[in-house]
CSV table of C-alpha atoms and ligand atoms in Angstrom, one decimal:
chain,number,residue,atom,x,y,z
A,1,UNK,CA,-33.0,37.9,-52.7
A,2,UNK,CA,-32.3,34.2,-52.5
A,3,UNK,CA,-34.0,33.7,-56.2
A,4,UNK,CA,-31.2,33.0,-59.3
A,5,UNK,CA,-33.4,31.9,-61.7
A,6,UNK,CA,-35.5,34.4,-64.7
A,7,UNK,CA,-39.4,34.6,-64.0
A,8,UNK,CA,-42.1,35.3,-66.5
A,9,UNK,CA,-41.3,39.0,-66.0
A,10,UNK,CA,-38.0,38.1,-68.0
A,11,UNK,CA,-40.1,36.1,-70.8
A,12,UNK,CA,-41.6,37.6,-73.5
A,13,UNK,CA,-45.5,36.2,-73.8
A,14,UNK,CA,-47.2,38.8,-75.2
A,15,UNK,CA,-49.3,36.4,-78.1
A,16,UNK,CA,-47.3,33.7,-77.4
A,17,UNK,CA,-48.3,29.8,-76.5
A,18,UNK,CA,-47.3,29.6,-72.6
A,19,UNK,CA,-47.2,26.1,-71.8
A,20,UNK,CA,-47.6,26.3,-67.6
A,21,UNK,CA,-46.4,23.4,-65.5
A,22,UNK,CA,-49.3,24.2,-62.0
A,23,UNK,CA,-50.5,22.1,-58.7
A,24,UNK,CA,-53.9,21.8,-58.9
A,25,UNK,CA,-53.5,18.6,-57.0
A,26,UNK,CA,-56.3,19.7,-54.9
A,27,UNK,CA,-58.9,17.5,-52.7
A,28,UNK,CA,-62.1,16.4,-54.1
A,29,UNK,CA,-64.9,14.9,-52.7
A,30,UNK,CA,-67.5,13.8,-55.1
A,31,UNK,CA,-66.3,15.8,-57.8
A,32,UNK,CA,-66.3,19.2,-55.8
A,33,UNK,CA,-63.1,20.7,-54.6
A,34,UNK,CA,-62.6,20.9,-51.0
A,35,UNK,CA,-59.9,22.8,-50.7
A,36,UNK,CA,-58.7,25.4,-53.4
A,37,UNK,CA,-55.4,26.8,-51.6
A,38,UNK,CA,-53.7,25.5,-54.6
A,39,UNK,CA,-55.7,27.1,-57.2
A,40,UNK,CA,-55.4,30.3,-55.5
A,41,UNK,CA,-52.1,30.4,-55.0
A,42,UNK,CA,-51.5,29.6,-59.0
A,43,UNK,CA,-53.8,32.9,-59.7
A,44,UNK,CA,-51.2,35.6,-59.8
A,45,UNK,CA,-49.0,33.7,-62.6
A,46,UNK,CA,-52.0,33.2,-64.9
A,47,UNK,CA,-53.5,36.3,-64.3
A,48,UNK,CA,-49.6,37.6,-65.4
A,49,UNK,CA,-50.2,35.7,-68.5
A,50,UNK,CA,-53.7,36.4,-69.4
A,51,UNK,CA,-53.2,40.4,-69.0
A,52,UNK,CA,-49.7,40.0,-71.1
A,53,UNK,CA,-52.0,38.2,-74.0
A,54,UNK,CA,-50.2,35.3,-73.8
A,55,UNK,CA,-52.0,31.4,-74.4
A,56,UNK,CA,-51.9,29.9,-71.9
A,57,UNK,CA,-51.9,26.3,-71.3
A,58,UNK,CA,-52.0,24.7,-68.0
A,59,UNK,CA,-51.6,20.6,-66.7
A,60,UNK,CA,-51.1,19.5,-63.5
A,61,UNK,CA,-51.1,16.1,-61.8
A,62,UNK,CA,-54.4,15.4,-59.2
A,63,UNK,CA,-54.0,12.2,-56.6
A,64,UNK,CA,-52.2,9.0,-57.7
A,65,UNK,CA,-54.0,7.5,-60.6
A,66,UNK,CA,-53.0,3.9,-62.4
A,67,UNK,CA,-50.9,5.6,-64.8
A,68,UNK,CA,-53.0,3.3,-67.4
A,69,UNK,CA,-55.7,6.1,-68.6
A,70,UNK,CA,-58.3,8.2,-67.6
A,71,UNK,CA,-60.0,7.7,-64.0
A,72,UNK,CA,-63.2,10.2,-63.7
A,73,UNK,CA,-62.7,10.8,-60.2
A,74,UNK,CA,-59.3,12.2,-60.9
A,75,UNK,CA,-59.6,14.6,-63.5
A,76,UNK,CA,-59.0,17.8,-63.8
A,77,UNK,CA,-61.8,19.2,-64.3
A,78,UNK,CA,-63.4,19.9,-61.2
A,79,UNK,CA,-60.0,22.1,-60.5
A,80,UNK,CA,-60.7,23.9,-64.2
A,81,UNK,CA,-64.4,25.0,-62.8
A,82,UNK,CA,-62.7,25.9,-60.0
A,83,UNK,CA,-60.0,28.1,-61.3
A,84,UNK,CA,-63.1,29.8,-63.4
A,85,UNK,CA,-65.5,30.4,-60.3
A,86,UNK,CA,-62.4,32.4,-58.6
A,87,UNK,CA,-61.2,34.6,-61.6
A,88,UNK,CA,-63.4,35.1,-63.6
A,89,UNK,CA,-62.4,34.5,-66.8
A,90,UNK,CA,-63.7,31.7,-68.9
A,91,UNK,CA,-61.4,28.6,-68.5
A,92,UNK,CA,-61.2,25.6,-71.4
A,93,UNK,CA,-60.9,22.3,-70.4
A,94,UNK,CA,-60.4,19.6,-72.6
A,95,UNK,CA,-60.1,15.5,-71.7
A,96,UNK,CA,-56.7,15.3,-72.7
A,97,UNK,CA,-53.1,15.6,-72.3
A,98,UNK,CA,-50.8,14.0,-74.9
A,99,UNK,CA,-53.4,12.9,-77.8
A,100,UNK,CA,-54.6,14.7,-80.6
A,101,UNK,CA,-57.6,16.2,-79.0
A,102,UNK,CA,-55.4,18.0,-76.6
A,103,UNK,CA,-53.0,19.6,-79.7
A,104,UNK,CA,-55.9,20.5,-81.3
A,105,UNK,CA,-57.2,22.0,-78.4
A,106,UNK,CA,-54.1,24.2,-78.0
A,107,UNK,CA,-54.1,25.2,-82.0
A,108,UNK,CA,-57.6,26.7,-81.3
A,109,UNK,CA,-56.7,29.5,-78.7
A,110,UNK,CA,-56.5,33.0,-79.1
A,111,UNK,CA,-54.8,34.9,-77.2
A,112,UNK,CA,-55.7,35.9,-73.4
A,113,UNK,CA,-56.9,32.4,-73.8
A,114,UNK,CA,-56.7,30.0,-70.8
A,115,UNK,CA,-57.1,25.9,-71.0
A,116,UNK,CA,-56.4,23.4,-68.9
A,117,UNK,CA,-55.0,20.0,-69.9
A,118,UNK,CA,-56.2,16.5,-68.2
A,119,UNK,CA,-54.2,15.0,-65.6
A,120,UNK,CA,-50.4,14.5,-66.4
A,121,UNK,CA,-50.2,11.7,-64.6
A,122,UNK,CA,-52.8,9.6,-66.3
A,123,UNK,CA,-50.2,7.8,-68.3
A,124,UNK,CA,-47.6,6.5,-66.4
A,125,UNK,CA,-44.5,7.4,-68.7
A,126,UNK,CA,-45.0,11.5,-66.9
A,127,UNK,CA,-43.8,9.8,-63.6
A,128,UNK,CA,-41.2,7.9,-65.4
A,129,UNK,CA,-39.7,11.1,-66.8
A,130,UNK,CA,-40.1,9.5,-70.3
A,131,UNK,CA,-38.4,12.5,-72.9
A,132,UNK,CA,-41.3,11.6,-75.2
A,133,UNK,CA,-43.5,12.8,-72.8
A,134,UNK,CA,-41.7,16.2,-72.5
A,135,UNK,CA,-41.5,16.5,-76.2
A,136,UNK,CA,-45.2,15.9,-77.0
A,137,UNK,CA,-46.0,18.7,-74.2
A,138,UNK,CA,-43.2,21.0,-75.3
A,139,UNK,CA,-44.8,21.2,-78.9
A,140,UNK,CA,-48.0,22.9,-77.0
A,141,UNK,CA,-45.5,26.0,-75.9
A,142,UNK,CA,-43.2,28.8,-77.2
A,143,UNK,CA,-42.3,29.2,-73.4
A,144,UNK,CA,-42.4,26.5,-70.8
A,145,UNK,CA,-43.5,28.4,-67.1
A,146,UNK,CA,-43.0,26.1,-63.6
A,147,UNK,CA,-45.5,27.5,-61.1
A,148,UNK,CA,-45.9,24.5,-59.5
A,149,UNK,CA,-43.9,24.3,-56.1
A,150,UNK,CA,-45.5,21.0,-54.6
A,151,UNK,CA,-43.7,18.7,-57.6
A,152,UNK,CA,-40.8,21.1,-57.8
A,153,UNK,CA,-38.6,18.3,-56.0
A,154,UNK,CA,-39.9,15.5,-58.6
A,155,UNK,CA,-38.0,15.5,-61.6
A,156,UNK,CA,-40.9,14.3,-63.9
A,157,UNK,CA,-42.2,14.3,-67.2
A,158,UNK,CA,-44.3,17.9,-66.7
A,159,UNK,CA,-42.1,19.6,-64.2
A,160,UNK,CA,-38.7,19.0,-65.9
A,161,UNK,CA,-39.3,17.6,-69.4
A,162,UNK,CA,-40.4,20.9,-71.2
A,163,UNK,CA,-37.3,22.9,-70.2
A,164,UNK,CA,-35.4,20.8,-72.4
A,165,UNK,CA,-36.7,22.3,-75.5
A,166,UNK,CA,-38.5,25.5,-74.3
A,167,UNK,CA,-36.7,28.5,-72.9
A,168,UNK,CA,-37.8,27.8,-68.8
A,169,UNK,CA,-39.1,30.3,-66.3
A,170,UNK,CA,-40.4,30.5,-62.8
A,171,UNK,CA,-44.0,31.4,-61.9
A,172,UNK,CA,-44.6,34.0,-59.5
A,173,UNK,CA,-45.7,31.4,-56.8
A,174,UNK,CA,-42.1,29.4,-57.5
A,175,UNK,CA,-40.7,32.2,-57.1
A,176,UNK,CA,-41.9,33.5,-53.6
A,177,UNK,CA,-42.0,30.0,-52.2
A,178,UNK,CA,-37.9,29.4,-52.9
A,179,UNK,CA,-37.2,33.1,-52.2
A,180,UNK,CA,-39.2,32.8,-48.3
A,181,UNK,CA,-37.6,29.2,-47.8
A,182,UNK,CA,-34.3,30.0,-48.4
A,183,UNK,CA,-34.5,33.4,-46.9
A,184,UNK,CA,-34.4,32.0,-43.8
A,185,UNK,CA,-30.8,30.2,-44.4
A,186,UNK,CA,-29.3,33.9,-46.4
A,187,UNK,CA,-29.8,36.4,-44.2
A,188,UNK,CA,-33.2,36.1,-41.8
A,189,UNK,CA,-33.8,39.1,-39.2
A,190,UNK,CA,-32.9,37.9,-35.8
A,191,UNK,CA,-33.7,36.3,-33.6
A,192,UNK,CA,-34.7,33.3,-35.4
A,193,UNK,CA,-36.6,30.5,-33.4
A,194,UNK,CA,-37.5,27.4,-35.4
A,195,UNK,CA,-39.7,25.1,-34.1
A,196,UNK,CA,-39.5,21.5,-35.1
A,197,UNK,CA,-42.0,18.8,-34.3
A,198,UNK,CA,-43.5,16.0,-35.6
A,199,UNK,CA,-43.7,12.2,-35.2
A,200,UNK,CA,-39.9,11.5,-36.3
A,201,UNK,CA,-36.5,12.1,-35.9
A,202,UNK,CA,-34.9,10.4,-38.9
A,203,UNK,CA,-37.6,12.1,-41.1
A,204,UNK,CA,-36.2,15.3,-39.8
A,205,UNK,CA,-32.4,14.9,-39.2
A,206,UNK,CA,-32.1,17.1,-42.6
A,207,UNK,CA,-33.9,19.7,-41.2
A,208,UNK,CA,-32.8,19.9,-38.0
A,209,UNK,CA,-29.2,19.7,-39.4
A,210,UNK,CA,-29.7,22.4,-41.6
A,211,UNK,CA,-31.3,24.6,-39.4
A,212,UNK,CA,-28.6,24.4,-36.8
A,213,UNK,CA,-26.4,26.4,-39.2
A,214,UNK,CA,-28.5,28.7,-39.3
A,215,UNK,CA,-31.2,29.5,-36.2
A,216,UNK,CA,-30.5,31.1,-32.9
A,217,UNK,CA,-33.4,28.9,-31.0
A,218,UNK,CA,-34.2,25.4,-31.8
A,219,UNK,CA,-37.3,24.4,-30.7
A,220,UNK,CA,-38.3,20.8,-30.2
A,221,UNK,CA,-41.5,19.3,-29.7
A,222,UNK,CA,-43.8,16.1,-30.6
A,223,UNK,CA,-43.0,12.1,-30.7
A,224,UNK,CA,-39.1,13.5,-32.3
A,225,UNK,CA,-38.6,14.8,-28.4
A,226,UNK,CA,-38.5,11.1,-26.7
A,227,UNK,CA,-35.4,10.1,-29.1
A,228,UNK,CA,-33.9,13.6,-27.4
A,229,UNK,CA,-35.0,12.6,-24.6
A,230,UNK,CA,-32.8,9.2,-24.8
A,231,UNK,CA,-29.7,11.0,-25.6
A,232,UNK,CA,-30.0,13.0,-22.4
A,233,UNK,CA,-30.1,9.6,-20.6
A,234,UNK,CA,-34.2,10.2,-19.8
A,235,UNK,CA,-36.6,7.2,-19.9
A,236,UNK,CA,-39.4,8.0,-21.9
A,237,UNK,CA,-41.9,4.8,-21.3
A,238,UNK,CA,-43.9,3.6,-24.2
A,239,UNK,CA,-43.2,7.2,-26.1
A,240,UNK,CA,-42.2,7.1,-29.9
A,241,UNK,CA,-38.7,6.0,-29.7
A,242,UNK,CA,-36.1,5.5,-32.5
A,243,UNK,CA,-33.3,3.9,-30.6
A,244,UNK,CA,-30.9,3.7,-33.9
A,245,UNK,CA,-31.2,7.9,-34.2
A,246,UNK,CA,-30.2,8.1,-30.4
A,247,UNK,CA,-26.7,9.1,-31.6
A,248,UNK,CA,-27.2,11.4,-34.4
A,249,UNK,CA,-30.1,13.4,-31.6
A,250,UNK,CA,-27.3,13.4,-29.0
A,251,UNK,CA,-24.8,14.8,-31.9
A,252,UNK,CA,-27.1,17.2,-33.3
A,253,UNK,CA,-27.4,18.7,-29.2
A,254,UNK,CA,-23.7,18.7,-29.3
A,255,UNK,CA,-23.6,20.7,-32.2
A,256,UNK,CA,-26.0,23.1,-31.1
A,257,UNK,CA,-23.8,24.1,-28.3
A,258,UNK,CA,-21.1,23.9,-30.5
A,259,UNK,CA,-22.8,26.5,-32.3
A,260,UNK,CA,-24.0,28.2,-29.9
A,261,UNK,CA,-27.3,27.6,-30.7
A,262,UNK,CA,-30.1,27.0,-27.8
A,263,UNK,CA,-32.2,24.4,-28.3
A,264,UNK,CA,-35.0,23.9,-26.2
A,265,UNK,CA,-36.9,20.6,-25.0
A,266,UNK,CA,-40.2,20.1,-23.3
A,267,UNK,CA,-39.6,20.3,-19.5
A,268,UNK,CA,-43.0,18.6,-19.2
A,269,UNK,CA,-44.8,16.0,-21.5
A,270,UNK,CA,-48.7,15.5,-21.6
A,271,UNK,CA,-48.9,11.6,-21.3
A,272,UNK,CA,-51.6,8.8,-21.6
A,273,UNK,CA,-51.5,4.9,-21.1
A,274,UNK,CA,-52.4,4.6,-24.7
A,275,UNK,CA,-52.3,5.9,-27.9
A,276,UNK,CA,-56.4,6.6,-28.8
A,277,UNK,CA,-59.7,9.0,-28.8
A,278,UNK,CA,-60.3,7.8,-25.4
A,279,UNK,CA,-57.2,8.0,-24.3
A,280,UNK,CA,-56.9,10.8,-21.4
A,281,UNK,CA,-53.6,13.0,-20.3
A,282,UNK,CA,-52.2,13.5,-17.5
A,283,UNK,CA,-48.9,15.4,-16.8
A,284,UNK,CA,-45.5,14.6,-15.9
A,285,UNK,CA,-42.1,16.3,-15.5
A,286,UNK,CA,-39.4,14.6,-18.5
A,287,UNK,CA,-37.3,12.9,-16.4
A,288,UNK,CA,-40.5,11.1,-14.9
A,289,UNK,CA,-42.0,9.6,-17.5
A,290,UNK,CA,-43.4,6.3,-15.8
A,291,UNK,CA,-42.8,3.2,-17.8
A,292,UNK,CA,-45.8,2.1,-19.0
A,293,UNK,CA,-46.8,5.7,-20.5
A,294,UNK,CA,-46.1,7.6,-23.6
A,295,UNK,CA,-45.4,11.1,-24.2
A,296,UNK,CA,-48.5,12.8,-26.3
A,297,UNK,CA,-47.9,16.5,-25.9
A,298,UNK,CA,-45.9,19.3,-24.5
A,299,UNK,CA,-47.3,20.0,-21.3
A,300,UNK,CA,-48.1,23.4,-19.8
A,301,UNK,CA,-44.7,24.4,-18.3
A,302,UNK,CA,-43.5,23.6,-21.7
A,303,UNK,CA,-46.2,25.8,-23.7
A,304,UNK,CA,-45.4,28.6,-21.2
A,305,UNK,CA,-41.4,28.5,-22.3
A,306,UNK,CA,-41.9,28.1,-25.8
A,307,UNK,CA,-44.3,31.1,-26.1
A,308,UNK,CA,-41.8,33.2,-23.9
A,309,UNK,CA,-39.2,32.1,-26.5
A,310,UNK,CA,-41.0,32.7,-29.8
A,311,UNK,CA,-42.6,35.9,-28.3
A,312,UNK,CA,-39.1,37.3,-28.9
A,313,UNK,CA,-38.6,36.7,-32.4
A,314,UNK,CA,-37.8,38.4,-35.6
A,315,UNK,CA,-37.7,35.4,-37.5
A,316,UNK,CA,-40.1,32.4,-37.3
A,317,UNK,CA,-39.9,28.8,-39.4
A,318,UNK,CA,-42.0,26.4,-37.7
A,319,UNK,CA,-42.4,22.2,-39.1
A,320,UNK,CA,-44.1,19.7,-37.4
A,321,UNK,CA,-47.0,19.4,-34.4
A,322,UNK,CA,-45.9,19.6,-30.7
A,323,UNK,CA,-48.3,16.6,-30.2
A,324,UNK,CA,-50.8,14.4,-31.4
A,325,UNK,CA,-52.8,17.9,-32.0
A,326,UNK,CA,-55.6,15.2,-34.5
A,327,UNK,CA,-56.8,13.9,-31.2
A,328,UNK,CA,-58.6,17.5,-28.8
A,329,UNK,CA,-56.8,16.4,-25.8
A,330,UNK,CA,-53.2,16.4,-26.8
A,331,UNK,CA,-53.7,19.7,-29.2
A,332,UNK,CA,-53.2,22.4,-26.5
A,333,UNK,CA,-48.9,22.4,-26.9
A,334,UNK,CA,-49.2,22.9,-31.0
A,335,UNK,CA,-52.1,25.2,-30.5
A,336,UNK,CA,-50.2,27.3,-28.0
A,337,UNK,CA,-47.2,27.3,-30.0
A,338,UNK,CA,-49.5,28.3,-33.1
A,339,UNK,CA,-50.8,31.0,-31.0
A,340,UNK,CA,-47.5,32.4,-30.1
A,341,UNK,CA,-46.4,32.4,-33.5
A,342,UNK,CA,-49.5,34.2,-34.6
A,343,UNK,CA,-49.7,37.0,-32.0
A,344,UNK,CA,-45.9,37.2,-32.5
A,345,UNK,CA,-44.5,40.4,-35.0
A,346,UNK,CA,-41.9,38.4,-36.5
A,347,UNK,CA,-42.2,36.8,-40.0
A,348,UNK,CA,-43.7,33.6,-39.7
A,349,UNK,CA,-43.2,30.8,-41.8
A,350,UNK,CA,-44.6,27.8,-41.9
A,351,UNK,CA,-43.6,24.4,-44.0
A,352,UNK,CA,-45.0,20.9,-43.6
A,353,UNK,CA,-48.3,19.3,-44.6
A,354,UNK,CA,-49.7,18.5,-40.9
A,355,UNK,CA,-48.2,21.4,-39.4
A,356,UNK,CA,-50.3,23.9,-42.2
A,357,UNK,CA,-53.1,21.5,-41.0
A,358,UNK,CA,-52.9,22.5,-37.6
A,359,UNK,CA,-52.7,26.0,-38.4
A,360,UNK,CA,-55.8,26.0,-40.2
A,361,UNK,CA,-57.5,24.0,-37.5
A,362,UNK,CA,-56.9,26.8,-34.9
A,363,UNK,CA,-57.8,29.2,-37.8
A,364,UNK,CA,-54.8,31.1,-37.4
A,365,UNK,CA,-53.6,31.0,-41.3
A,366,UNK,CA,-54.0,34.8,-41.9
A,367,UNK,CA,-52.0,35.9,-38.8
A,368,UNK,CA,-48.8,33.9,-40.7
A,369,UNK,CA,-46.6,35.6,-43.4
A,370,UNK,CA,-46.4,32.6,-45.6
A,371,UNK,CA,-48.0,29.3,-45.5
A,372,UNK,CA,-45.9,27.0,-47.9
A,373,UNK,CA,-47.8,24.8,-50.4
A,374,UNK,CA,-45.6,21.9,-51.0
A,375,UNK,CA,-44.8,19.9,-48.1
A,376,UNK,CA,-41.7,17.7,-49.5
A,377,UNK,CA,-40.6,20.5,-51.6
A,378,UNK,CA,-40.6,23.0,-48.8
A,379,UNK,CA,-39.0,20.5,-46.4
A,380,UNK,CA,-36.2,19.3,-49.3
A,381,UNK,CA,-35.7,23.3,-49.6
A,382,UNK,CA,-35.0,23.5,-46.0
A,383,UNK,CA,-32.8,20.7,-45.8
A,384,UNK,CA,-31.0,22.9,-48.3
A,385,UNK,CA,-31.1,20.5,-51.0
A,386,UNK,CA,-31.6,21.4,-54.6
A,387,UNK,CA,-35.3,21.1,-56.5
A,388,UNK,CA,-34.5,19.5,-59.8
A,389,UNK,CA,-37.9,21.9,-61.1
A,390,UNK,CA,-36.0,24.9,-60.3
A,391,UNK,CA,-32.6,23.7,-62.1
A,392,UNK,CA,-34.1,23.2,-65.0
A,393,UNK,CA,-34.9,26.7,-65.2
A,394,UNK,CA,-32.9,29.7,-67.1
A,395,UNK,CA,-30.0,31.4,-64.8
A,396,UNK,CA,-31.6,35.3,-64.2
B,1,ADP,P1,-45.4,17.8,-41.0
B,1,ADP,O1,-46.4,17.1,-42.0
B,1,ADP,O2,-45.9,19.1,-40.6
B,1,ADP,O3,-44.0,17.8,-41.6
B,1,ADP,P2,-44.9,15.4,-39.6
B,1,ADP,O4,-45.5,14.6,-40.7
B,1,ADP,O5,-43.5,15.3,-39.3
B,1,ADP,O6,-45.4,16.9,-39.7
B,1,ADP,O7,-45.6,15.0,-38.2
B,1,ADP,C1,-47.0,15.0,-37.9
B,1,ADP,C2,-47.5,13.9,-37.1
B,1,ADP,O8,-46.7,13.8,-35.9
B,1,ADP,C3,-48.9,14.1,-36.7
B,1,ADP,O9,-49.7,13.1,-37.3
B,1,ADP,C4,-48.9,14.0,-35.2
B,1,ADP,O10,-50.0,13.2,-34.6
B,1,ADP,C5,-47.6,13.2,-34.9
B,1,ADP,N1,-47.1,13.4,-33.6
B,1,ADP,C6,-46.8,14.6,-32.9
B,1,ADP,N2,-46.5,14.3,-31.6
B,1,ADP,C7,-46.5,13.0,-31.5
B,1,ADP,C8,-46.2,12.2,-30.3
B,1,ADP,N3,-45.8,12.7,-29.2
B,1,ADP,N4,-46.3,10.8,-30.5
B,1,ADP,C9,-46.7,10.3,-31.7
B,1,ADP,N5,-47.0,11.1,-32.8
B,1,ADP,C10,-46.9,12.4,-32.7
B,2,MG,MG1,-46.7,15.0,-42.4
């Protein structure tokens, strides 16, 4: 168990006020949610709560308002309904967070009671960290619960704040989403193959650095490939290039064999004179990229080795497309690496906004064993940095 901090199984809630830190940052269109991953997956925590007889009171943040009020199309309660329709249980909603309305709001539940705050981040001072911010929220609680993995990294008013004041603890999503993550650094079954993709290398050096130390494959794939491909001494045409990272690629493969670690690269590239709908593939070997094309996907030699590899795995962690999987024609190497994963036994997970995009498109989600729900959280976890969230919390 990679988990050190105390969860609401270690808090005593039974009548209490539970002041609940969630993401509810879902998408709306007109008002209606679009997708409600994020309410789900903040179900077992206040289900926890409601069955101990606790209060419970939950904010979140939704979008990027002003920070200068309320904006209708960015409340929270669309996300409230929501949270009703899948439990259940009757949910209170009321139009504020830090006012007078919202205290009096809290004063009025019973217990087994659950109500849901207006958007933290409708005044600006939550993003600002401001302590009086955390001290006007705190005075809703006897307990201060952080479920909310996707803000774990951002040390802000809601996340952090209470757990100066009110005795701290993980929800159960927290919980599971830092245990998986840094599972895979601790002690993951092997062999572990990660997969890393995407459009950039410097957005990913972290990663890739910190899962050298701890992988036995390292897969490569997407735009990141063609800096790789430079530090072997390939042309790659008009591919995405970063030429300052050409260095730290070539010393991250020199510290894979170091290591002993195999990393893999495509062998061939899916390539098109442009980047666009319209734009059609065609395939070429990597050391024959012509000039004036750019690398798009992995090509079909490519898929074939990377299944082969992740086909023998205990232990998947997979970030970032192989390839420009929006557009149909360059989406066979990140569907075919999808697949693999999926039809795979090993535990699979998966980190990364577009990457859980992708699985979803190919409708493979329920073949994975865990689908994070933060995207910079999960990829600061894996760069094996610290969430400021979870430090606040009590020591287990
Ligand atoms: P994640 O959100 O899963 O961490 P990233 O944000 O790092 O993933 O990368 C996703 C983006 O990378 C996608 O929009 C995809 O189109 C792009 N991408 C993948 N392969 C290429 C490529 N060969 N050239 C340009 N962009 C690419
Ligand atoms: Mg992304």
């Amino acid at each position: 168990m990679a988990f050190t901090k105390k969860t609401v199984r270690d808090a005593d809630v039974d009548g209490k006020r539970v002041l609940m830190r969630v993401d509810f940052n879902v998408p709306l269109k007109d008002g209606v949610v679009t997708d409600d991953t994020r309410v789900r997956a903040a179900i077992p925590t206040i289900q926890y709560l409601k069955e101990h007889n606790a209060k419970v009171i939950l904010m979140s943040h939704l979008g990027r308002p002003d920070g200068t009020g309320f904006q209708p199309e960015l409340s929270l309660r669309p996300a409230a309904e929501k949270l009703a329709e899948l439990t259940g249980y009757e949910v209170k909603f009321v139009e504020d967070t830090y006012g007078e309305k919202a205290a009096e709001a809290v004063a009025a539940l019973e217990p087994g009671d659950i109500l849901v705050l207006e958007n933290v981040r409708f005044d600006k001072r939550e993003k600002k960290n401001d302590p009086e911010i955390a001290k006007t929220l705190a005075s809703y609680g006897d307990v201060f619960v952080l479920d909310a993995f996707g803000t774990a990294h951002r040390a802000q008013g809601s996340v952090v704040g209470p757990a100066a004041y009110l005795p701290a603890y993980a929800g159960f999503l927290l919980e599971k989403e830092v245990d998986t993550l840094t599972g895979i650094f601790a002690d993951p079954e092997r062999p572990f193959v990660a997969i890393v993709g995407g459009s950039k290398v410097s957005s990913k050096i972290g990663v890739l650095d910190h899962l050298i130390d701890s992988a036995d494959t390292l897969i490569i794939g997407g735009g990141m490939a063609y800096t790789f491909f430079l530090a072997k001494g390939y042309t790659v045409g008009s591919s995405l290039k970063e030429e300052d990272w050409v260095e730290r690629a070539g010393d991250m493969l020199k510290k894979a064999e170091d290591k002993g670690v195999k990393i893999l690269l495509p062998v061939d590239n899916v390539v098109a004179d442009h980047f666009g709908e319209d734009a059609e593939g065609e395939i070429v070997d990597s050391d024959k990229i012509p000039d004036d094309r750019m690398g798009m996907d992995i090509g079909p030699k490519t898929r074939e080795l990377y299944a082969e590899a992740i086909k023998g795995a205990k232990t998947v962690f997979w970030n970032g497309p192989m390839g420009v999987f929006e557009m149909d024609q360059f989406a066979a190497g990140t569907e075919a690496v999808c697949r693999a994963v999926a039809d795979s036994d090993c535990t699979s997970i998966i980190g990364g906004g577009d990457s859980v995009a992708a699985v979803n498109k190919f409708g493979l989600a329920d073949k994975m064993s865990w689908i994070s729900t933060g995207g910079g959280a999960s990829m600061e976890l894996v760069e094996g940095k610290a969430l400021p969230g979870v430090e606040a919390l009590l020591d287990a």
